[in-house]
RNA sequence: GGAACCGUAGCUCAGCUGGUAGAGCGCUUCGUUUACACCGAAGAAGUCAGAGGUUCGAGUCCUCUCGGUUCCACCA
């Protein structure tokens, strides 16, 4: 044996061996009990990062453990098309080349998109394999594969038939840069120092004598005002309720001209500003609510690109920030600006591009979530969460569910399978089944109203989570009751980063319970987030990321995996730098060398004149077997509770500090007698270590006397059998 | 405003249902005798954020305070 373990050669050798032997293929016909693990599909938007490496190492350890325990293990890999994020990343690339979506056009753009997808996918796939993931590659899926498309269509059409879909005016958080509606979970708030403008509205018919003053941070939206609201109990404004006021900024084409009504509504805060609130239902969620209840018109002063609409008169076409300055000038000139105060508040911005969100009314598709939420809540306690408190966290969110906006103006992903009759339904209204159809391709049947075929498809795409929310079902061939669906569903184990607990985990639970009357997974593991030493997220812009491939190349895959398990306590965030990762990986690289040298001692330096393979009754032998037995029990227990950080620590301490430092040292004076015990304890230790360090354990196990073809399918040690 | 999590050795972190403080890296001293210097032996280092409480006994349970992080809601 060489002095040092050559991790690179060993990894290549065993990857090839495992692949050829097909140990990791799940078998629906196997009499073994199933254990299924679903890999959260990484986005095809770039290379895997350290968080992925940890997540996948955890999955693989559990999979390997269960396989050794004798289960028919399915570890299913896949990748996600990640609509918005994908387009964002690709468009940034195109920008550098001086290109854009618009310049390329849909067809050319899609060609680039598929190329980009291939590149990202290849990087992800390569990393997966070299990390030693014992996945069933024959079942690998992409969220845009036909198998998934079928399931997604079933999801959509069944929602349609159950009357859970609707389209209509809805207040939507609109990102002007990404040109898309985003969800509240995709928004961030930024503290901004802005101004609060106190604007006087003249009461109609008083010719500049009576005024009502409102405080607003967005004077440019005055054009879209439809009312002023005051609290019904506010004594200051009793006399104004029911009267009309004149907008200091208005467009002659606006409904009602410059007139807005003063109404009362208890949702107005008497203490804020002047206690009078201008109502702009087109641009503010609260105003929208108040406006809806008071039956007020919805006007837009800002459009979806973040520019002023014709309603803003000569400000049309200006960006919001420019329009605000102009509006303030005009108000000053008109003597309508009473005062300006400094005002610090948090402004909603897009999580991805940090652009200020425009709350707008937009025509979007929604799923009514209440029925799904109610059904899911009854079954939530069947999922075993790690850490436990996530059951409450998710339960609270599902209880307060709001309808799910599922349409996105994107090009990358699933088009809504909705067709309108161009002739009978040119405005694409929803609700009349006769001049609409839900179909994957252009409907064969004619429109039932005009008996002709003028079908046009809805332009929008489905939200990415509409497909990934169905991942536990789609990957197993649902809606068909396939053999694999029957055997592997619900999944035994799922894992996720906590940041997508609502977007993804809660949705999977609701969708699964709705469509199959079953929870999607029995064990749900949330790992923590690895951050940098200052506690910040890893991000490309900060450049603080750590490349798992560099760690792997330098220290070996086994060592990198072990380093990651030290961060794997459920729900605990960790801090890391390249240096701290190196320190940990180095320690486990050294541990690998230790194993290698133990192997050298036991295998290569084996005494030649061995007389017996019988066990001895020497107290040291009994002692080490007792310690080994304790270790077996502890490691098994920790693995069953998914405490991998404890399991790795236990087996590490036993091998290094009990077996090597103490026991092996003592055997040197009675080497021949101890040989059987040495071999047994070492082989068993390797088996306990295999889920975490698959390569070196296979390498050494193969050199020891053993039964079977691979440690990866050797029986998991349960008790001392010696 | 509501909620959760965290605060343990210089650094990064473990410590399950309460019972004499742990690991890795780093540091000090010694060791190159026949598995291993990617090693071995010995060692220094913490009033477990602070204050109360429950208990025979609390890092571990309860309350409060301080500090840090995150999530949810609202922000005219």
XYZ file of C-alpha atoms (C1' of nucleotides) in Angstrom, chain A residues 3-4 189 196 215-217 269 277 343 345-346 389 502 567 572 574-575 583-584 587 589-590 593-594 597-598 600-601 605 645 656 660-661 665 668, chain B residues 3-8 10-17 22-26 34-41 68-76:
72
model
C 2.007 5.729 2.108
C -0.911 8.072 1.450
C -38.140 45.560 2.108
C -43.823 62.726 2.898
C -50.095 63.016 3.371
C -48.563 60.943 0.607
C -45.180 59.522 -0.313
C -55.289 55.477 10.612
C -55.880 59.211 3.029
C -39.870 60.189 6.041
C -40.036 53.818 5.620
C -39.399 50.441 4.085
C -41.163 23.388 15.253
C -43.519 28.229 1.884
C -22.790 21.671 9.617
C -29.029 25.247 12.430
C -23.563 27.767 10.149
C -20.827 30.197 9.288
C -9.606 23.335 8.403
C -12.451 20.896 8.748
C -9.042 17.145 9.603
C -8.488 14.152 5.064
C -6.172 13.258 7.936
C -5.063 8.786 6.094
C -5.560 7.339 9.556
C -2.752 3.375 7.879
C -4.948 1.230 10.068
C -1.957 -0.958 6.223
C -1.321 -2.316 9.703
C 1.433 -6.215 8.085
C -23.462 15.436 12.818
C -9.478 7.147 15.956
C -6.500 3.118 16.880
C -5.072 5.019 19.839
C -1.485 -0.011 20.418
C 1.204 -5.000 19.252
C -43.414 34.972 15.982
C -39.186 31.875 15.926
C -34.078 30.891 16.454
C -29.239 31.961 18.319
C -25.572 34.010 22.132
C -20.731 27.570 25.164
C -8.829 32.599 20.285
C -11.963 30.789 15.657
C -15.974 27.416 13.650
C -19.313 24.512 16.219
C -21.368 19.795 19.226
C -23.754 18.929 23.797
C -30.772 13.842 23.354
C -35.924 13.520 27.664
C -16.657 18.630 24.618
C -14.585 18.324 19.231
C -11.803 20.270 15.143
C -8.463 24.078 13.892
C -5.015 27.199 16.514
C 8.897 -1.888 14.078
C 0.583 1.292 10.780
C 0.573 6.404 10.617
C 4.702 13.486 11.711
C -1.702 14.093 6.963
C 1.403 10.932 13.652
C 1.745 9.957 19.044
C 2.021 11.567 24.401
C -27.416 39.054 17.089
C -30.222 36.729 13.070
C -34.475 35.240 10.467
C -39.621 34.834 9.165
C -44.643 37.057 8.982
C -47.747 41.644 8.889
C -48.070 46.987 8.090
C -46.034 51.449 6.606
C -50.841 56.998 2.946
